[in-house]
Coordinates of N, CA and C in Angstrom, one line a residue:
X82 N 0.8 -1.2 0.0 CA 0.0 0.0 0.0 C 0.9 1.2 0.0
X83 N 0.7 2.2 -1.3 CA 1.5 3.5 -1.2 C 1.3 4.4 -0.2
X84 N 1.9 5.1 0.5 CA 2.5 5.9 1.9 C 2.2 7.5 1.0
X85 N 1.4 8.3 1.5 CA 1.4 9.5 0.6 C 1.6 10.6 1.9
X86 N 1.9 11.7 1.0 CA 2.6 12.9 2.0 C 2.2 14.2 0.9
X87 N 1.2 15.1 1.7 CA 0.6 16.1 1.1 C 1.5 17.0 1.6
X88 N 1.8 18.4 0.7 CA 2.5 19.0 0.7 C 2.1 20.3 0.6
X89 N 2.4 21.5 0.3 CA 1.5 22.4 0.2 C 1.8 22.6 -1.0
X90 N 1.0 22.5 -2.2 CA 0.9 22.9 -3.7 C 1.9 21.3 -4.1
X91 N 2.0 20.4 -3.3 CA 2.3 19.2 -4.0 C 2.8 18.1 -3.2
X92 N 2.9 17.4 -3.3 CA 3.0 16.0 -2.5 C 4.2 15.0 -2.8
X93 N 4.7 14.1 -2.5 CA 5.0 13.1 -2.2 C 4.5 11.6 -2.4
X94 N 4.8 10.5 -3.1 CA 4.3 9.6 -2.8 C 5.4 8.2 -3.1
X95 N 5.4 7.3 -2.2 CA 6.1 6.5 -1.8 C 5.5 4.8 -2.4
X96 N 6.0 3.8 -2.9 CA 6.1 2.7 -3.0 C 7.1 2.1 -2.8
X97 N 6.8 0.9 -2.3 CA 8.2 -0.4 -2.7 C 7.8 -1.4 -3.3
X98 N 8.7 -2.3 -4.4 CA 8.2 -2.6 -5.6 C 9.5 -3.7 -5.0
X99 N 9.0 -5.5 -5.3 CA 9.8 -6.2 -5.4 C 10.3 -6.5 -6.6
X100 N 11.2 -5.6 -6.7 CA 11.9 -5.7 -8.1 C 13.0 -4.6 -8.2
X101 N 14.0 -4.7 -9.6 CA 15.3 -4.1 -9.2 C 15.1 -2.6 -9.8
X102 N 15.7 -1.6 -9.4 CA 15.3 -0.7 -10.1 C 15.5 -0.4 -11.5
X103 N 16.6 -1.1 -11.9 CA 15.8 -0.7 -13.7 C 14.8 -1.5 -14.1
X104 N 14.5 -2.5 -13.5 CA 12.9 -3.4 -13.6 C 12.0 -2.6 -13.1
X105 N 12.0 -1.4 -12.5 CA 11.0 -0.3 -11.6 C 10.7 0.7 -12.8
X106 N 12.1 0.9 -13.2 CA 12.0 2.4 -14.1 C 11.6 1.4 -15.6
X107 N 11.9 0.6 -16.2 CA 11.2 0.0 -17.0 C 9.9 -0.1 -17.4
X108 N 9.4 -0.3 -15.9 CA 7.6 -0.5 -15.9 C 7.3 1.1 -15.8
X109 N 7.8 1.8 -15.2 CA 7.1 2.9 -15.2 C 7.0 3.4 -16.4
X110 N 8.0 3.7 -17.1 CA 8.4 3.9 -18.5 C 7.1 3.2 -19.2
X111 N 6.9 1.7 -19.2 CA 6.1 0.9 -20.0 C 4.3 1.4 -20.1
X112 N 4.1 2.5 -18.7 CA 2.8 2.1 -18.6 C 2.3 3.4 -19.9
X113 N 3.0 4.1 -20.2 CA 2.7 5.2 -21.6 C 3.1 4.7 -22.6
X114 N 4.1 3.0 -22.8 CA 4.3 2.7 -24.3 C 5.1 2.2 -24.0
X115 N 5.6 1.6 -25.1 CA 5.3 0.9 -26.3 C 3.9 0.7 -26.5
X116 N 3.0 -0.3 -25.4 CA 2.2 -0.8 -25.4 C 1.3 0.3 -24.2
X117 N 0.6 1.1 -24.6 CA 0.5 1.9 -23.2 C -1.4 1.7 -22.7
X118 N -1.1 1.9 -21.7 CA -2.7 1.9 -21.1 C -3.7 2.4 -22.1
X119 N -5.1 2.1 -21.8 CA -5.7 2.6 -22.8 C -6.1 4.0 -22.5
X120 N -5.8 4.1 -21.6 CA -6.2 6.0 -21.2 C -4.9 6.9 -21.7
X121 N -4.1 6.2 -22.3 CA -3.0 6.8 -22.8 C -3.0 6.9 -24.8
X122 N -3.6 8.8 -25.0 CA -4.0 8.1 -26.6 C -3.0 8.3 -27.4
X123 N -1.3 9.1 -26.6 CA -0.6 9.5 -27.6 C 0.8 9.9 -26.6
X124 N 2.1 9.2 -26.8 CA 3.2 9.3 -25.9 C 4.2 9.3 -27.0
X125 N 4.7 10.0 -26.9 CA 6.1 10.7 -27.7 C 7.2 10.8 -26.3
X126 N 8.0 10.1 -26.6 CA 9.7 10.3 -25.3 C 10.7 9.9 -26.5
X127 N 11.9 11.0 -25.5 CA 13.1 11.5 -26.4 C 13.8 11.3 -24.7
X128 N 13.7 10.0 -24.3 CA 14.6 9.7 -23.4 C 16.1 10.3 -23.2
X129 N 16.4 11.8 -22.8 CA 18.1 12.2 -22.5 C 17.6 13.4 -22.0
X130 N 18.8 14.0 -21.2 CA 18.2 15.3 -20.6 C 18.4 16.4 -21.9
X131 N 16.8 17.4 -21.8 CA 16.8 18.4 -23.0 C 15.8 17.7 -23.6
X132 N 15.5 16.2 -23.4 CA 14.2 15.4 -24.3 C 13.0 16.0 -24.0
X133 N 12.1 15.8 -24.5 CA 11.1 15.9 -24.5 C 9.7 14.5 -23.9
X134 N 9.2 14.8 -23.3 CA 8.4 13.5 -23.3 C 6.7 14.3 -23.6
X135 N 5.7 13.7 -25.0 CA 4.8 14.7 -25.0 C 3.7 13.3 -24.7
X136 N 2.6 13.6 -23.8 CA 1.6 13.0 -23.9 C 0.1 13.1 -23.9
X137 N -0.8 12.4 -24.5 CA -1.9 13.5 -24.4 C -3.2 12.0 -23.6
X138 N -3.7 12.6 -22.7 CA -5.0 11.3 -21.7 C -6.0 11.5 -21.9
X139 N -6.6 10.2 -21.4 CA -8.3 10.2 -21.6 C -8.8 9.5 -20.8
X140 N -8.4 9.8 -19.3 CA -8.7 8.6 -18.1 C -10.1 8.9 -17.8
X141 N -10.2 7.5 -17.5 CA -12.2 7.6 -17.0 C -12.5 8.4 -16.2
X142 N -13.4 9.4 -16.7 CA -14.4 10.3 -16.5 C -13.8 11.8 -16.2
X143 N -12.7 11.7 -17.1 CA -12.0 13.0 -17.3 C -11.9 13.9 -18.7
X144 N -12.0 14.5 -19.2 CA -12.0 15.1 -20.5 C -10.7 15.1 -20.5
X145 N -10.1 14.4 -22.1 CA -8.9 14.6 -22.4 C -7.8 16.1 -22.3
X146 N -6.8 15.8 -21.8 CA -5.8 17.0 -22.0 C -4.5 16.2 -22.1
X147 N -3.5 17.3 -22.2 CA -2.1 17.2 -22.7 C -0.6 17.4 -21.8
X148 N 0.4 16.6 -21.4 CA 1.2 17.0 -20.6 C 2.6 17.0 -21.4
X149 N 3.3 18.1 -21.8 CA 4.8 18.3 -22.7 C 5.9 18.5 -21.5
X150 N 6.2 17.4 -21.4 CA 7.4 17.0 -20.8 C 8.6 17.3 -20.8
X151 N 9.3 18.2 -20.4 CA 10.7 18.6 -20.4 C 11.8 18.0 -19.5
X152 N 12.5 17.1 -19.9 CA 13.1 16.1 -19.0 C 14.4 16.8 -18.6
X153 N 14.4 17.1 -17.4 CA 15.6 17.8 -17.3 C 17.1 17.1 -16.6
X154 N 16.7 16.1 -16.2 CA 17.4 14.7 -15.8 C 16.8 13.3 -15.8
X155 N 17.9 12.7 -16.3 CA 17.7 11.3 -17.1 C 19.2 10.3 -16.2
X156 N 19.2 9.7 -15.3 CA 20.0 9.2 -15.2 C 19.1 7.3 -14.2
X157 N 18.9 7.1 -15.2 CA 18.3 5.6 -15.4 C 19.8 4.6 -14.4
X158 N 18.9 3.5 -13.6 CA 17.7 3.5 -13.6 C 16.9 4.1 -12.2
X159 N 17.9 5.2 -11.2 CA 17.6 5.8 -10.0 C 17.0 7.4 -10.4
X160 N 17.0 7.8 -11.5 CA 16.8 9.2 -11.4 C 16.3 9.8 -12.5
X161 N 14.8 10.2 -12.3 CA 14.1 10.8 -13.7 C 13.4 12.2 -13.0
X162 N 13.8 13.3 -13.6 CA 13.1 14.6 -13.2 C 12.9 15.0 -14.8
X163 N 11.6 15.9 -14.8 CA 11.1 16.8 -15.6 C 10.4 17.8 -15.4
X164 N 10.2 18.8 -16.0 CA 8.8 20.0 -15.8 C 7.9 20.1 -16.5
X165 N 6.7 19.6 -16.2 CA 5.5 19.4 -17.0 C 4.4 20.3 -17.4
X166 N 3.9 20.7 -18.4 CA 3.2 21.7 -18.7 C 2.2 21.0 -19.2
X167 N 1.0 21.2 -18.1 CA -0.2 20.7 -17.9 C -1.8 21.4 -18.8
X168 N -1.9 21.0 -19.9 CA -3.2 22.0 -20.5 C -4.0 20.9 -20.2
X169 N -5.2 21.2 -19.5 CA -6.4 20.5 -19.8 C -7.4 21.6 -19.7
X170 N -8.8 20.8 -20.2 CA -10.1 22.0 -20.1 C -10.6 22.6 -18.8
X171 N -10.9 23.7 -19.0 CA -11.4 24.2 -17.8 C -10.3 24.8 -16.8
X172 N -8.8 24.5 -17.0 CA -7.8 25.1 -16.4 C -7.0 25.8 -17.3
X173 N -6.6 26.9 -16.5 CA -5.6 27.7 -17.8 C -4.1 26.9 -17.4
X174 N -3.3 26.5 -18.4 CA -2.1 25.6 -18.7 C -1.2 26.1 -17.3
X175 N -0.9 25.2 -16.9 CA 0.2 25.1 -15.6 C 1.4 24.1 -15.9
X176 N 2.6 24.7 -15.4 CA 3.7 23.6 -15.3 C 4.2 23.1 -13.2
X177 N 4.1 21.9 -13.6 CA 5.2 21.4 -12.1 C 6.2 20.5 -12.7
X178 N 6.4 20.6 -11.3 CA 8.2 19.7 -11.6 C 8.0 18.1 -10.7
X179 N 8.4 17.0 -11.7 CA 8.5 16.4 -11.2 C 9.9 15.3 -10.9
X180 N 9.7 14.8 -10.0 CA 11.5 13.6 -9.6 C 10.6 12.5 -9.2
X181 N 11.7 11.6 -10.0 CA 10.4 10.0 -10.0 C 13.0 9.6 -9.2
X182 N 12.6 9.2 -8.1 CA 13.7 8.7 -7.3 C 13.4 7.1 -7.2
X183 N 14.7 6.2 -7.6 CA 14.4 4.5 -7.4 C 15.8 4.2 -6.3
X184 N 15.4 3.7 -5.6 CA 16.5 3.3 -4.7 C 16.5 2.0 -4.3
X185 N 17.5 1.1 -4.4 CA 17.1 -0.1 -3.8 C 17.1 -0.6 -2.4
X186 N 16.9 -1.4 -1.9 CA 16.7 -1.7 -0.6 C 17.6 -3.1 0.0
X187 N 18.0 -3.1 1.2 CA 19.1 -4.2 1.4 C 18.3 -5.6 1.1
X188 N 17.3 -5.6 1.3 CA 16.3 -6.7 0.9 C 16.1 -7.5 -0.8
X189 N 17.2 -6.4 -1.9 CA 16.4 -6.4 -3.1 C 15.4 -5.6 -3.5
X190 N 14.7 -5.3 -3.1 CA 13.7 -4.6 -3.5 C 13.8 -3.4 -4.0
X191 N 12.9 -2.1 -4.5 CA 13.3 -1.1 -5.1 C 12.1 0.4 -4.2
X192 N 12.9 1.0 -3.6 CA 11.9 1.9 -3.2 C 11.6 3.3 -4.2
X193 N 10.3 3.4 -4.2 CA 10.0 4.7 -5.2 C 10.0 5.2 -5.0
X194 N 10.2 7.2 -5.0 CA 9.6 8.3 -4.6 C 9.3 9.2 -5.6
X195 N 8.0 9.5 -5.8 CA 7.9 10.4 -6.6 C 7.3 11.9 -6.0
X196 N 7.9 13.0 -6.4 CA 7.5 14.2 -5.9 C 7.0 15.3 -7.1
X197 N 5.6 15.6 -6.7 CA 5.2 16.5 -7.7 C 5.0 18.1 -7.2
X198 N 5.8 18.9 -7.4 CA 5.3 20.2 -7.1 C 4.9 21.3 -8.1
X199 N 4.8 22.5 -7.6 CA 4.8 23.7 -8.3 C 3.0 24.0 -8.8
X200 N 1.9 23.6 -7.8 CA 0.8 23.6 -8.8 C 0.1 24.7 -8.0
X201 N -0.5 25.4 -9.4 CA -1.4 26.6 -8.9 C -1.8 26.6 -7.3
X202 N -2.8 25.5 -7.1 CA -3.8 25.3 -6.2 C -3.7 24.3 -5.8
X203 N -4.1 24.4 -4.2 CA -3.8 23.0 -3.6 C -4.7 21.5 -3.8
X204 N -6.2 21.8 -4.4 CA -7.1 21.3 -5.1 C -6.5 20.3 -6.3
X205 N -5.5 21.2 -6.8 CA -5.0 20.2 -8.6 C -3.9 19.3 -7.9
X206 N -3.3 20.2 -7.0 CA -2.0 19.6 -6.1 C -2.9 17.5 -5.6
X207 N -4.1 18.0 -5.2 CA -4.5 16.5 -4.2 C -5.5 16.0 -5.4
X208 N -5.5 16.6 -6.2 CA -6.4 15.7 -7.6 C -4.9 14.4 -8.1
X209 N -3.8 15.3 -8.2 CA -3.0 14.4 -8.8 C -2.1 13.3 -7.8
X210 N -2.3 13.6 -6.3 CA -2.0 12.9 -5.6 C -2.8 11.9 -5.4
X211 N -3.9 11.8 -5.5 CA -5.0 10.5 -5.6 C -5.0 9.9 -7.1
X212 N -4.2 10.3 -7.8 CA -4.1 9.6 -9.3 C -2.9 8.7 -9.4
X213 N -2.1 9.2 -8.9 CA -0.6 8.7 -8.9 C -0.5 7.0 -8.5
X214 N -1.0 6.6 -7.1 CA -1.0 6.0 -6.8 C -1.7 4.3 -8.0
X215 N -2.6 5.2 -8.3 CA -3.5 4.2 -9.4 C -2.2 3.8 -10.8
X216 N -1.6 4.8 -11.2 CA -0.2 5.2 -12.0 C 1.1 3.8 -11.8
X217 N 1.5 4.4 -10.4 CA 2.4 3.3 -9.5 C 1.7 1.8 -9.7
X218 N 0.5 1.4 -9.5 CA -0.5 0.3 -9.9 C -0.1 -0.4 -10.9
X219 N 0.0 0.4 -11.5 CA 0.0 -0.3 -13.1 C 1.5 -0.4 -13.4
X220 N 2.2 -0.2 -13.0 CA 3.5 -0.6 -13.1 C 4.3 -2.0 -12.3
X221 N 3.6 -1.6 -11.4 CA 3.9 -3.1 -10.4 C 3.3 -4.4 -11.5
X222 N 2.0 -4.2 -12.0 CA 1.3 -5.0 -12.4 C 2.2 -5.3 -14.1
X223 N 2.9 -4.3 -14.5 CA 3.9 -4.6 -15.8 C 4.9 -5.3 -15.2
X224 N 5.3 -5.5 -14.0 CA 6.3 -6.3 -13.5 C 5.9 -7.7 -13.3
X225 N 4.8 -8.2 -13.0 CA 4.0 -9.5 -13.0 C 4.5 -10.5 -13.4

């Protein structure tokens, strides 16, 4: 069960995944493609720092929008940061920054941390902290 930590204008969220961390960052990676969710209708990544990662969603019972990913570190398979610029309807376009951290554990295992900040309102801030975890889900379950 993911450990979450609300932040002000952004959060924190925690997993541990039995598996190695480039087996962590793989699946994370996997859940937008090759093969990606079906809430995922369009993933473009230029894996290196300066890349771009563009994606555009359509998760249940959300009106599609778009997130252009600016990767500003790439250092696989412990360290992925970017700044994301968030357009969907009904909000005027916002960017946060995110750091997706894999660490392993003396056990084997692989601990996650992902931290999202920089959001308008603390409202979008805990919209996306109750999403993430569903996110992390589907990655474990690419590890299967």
């Amino acid at each position: 069960m993911p450990e979450d930590t609300l932040q002000p204008r952004g959060f924190t969220v925690h997993r541990t995944y039995p598996a190695t961390t480039q087996e962590v960052f793989d699946a994370f990676l996997a859940v937008y493609g090759p093969q990606p969710e079906e809430w995922v209708l369009e993933s473009q990544l230029d894996l290196r720092p300066g890349g771009r990662w563009w994606l555009r969603f359509a998760p249940p019972g959300v009106e599609p929008f778009t997130e252009d990913r600016r990767l500003t570190v790439v250092d696989p398979p412990g360290l992925l940061r970017y700044t994301a610029r968030i357009d969907a309807p009904g909000n005027p376009a916002y960017e946060t920054d995110v750091t997706l951290e894999l660490t392993a554990t003396p056990d084997g295992q692989t601990r996650l941390a992902l931290t999202q900040t920089g959001f308008p309102d603390s409202e979008l801030a805990r919209i996306f902290e109750e999403n993430w975890p569903g996110v992390l889900e589907l990655a474990a379950q690419r590890l299967a």
